[in-house]
mmCIF file of C-alpha atoms in Angstrom:
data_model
loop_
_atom_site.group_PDB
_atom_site.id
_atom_site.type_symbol
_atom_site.label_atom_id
_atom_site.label_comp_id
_atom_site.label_asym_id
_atom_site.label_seq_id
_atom_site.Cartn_x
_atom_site.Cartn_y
_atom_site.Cartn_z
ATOM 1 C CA UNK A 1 -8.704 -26.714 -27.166
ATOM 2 C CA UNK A 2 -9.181 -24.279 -24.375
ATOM 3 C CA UNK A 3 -5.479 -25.515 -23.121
ATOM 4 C CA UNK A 4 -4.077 -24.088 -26.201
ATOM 5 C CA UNK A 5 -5.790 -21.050 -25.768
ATOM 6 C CA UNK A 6 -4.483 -20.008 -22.397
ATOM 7 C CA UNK A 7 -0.982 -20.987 -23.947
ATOM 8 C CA UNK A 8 -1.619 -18.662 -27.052
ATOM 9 C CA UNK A 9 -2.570 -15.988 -24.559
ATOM 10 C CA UNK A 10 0.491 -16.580 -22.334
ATOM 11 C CA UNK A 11 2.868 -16.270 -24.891
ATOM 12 C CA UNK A 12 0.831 -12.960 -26.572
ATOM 13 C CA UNK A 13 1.456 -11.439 -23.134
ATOM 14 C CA UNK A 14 5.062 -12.625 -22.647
ATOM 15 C CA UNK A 15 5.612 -10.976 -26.293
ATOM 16 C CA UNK A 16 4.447 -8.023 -25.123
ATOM 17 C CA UNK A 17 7.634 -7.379 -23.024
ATOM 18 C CA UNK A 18 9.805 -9.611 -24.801
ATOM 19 C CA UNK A 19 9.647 -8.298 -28.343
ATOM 20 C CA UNK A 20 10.489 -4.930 -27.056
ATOM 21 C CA UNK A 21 12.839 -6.140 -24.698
ATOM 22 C CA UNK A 22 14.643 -8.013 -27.749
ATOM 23 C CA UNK A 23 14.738 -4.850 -29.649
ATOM 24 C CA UNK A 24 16.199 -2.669 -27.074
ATOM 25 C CA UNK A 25 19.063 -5.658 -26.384
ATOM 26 C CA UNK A 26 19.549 -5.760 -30.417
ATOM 27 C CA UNK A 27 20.300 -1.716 -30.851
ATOM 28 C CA UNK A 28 21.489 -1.056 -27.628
ATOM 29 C CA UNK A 29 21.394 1.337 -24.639
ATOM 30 C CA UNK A 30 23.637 4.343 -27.078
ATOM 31 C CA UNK A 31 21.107 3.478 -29.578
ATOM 32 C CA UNK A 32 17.728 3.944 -27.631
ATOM 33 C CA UNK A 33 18.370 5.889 -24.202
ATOM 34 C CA UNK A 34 18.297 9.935 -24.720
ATOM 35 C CA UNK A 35 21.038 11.830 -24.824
ATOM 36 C CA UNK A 36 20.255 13.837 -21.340
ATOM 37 C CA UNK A 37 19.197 10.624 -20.129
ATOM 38 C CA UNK A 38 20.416 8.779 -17.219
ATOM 39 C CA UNK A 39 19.813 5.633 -14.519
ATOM 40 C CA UNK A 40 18.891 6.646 -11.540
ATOM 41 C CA UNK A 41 18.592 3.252 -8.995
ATOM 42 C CA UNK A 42 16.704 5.352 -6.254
ATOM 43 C CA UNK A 43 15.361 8.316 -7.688
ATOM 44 C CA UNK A 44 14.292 11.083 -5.227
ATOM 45 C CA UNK A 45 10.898 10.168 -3.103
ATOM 46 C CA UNK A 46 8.113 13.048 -3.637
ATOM 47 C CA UNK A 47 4.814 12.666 -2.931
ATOM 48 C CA UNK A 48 3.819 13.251 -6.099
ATOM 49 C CA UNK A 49 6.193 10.659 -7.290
ATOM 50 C CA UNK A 50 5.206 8.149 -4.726
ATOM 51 C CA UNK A 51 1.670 8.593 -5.604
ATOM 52 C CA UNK A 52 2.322 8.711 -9.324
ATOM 53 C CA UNK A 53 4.088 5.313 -9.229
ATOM 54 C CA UNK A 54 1.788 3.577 -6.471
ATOM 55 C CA UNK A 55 -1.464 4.992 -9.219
ATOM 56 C CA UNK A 56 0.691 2.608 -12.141
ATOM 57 C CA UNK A 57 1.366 0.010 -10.175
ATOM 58 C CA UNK A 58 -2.056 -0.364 -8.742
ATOM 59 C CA UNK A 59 -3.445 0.351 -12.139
ATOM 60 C CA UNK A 60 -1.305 -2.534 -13.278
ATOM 61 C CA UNK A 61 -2.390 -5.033 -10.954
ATOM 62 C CA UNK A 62 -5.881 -4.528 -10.730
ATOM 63 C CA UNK A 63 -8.028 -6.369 -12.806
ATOM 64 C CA UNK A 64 -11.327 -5.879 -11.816
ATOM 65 C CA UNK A 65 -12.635 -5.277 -15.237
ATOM 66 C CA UNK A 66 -12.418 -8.782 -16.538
ATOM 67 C CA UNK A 67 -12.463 -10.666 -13.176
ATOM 68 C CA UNK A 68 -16.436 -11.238 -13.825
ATOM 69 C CA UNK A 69 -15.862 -12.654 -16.975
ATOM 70 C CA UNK A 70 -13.085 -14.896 -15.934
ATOM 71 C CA UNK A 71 -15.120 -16.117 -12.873
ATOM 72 C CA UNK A 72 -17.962 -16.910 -14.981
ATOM 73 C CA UNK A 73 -15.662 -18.974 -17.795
ATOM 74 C CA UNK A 74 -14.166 -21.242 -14.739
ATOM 75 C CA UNK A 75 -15.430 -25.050 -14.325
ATOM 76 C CA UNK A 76 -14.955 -24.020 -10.642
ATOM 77 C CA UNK A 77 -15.294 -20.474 -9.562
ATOM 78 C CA UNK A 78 -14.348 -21.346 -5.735
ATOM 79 C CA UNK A 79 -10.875 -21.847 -7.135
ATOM 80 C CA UNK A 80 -10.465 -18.145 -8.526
ATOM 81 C CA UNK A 81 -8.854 -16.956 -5.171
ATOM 82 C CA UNK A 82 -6.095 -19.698 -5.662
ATOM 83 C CA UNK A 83 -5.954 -19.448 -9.552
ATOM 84 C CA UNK A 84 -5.113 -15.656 -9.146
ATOM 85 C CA UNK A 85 -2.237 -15.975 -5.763
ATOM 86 C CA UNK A 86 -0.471 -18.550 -7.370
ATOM 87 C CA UNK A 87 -0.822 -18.217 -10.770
ATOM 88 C CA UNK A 88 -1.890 -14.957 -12.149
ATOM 89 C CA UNK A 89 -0.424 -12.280 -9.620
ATOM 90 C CA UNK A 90 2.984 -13.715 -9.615
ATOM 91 C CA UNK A 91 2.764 -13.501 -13.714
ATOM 92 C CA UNK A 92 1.453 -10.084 -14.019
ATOM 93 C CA UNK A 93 4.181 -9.200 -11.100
ATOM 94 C CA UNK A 94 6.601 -10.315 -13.377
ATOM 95 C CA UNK A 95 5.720 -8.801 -16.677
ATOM 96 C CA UNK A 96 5.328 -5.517 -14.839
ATOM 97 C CA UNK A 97 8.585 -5.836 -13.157
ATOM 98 C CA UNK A 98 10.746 -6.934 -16.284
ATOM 99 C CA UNK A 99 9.179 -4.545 -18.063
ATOM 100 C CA UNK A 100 9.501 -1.490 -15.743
ATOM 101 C CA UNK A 101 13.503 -2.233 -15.040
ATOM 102 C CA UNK A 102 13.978 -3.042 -18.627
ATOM 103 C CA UNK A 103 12.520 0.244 -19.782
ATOM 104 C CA UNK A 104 14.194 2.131 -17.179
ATOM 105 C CA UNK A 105 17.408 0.434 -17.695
ATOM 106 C CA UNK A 106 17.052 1.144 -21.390
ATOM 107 C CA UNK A 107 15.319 4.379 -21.287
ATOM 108 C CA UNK A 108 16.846 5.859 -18.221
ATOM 109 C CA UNK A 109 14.889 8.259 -15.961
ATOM 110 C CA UNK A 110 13.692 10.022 -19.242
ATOM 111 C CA UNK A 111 10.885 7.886 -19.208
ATOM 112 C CA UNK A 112 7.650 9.077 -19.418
ATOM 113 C CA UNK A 113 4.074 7.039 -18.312
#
């Protein structure tokens, strides 16, 4: 039972990104990216930029909110550290990352948040 739901949770999150993904693909990049908008590879480095994108990124990866609670569910705690390197960082890393280039590929440097 609890197998099934980590699997129902995996695929929530992977629908997260994939359902808008999937829509974007469907209508297009003339259908959803603004008119002034373009993509920009390597945007210009400010420091407000830099910090702006470290703050989402960080803000991404950190879970510290629900580690307690995810600790305290495990048959063995001493495997969180291992659990979270191999398993959940990589995932997360990957959402993020599809997510981010899709949007910006999609959206173009119009994007806000």
């Amino acid at each position: 039972a609890d197998a099934n739901k980590v699997w129902i949770n995996i695929m929530t999150l992977c629908g997260t990104v994939l359902i808008p993904m999937c829509y974007y693909i469907i209508v297009g990049v003339d259908g959803i990216r603004p008119e002034d908008s373009q993509v920009v590879p390597i945007a210009p480095m400010t420091p407000s930029g830099v910090l702006s994108g470290l703050s989402t990124f960080t803000f991404g990866m950190t879970s510290q909110f629900m580690l307690t609670e995810i600790i305290s569910e495990m048959k063995d705690p001493a495997e969180f550290p291992k659990a979270y390197v191999t398993i959940s960082a990589p995932f997360q890393f990957t959402a993020f990352m599809l997510a981010g280039l899709g949007g910006d590929y999609f959206l173009g440097d119009r994007v806000n948040g």
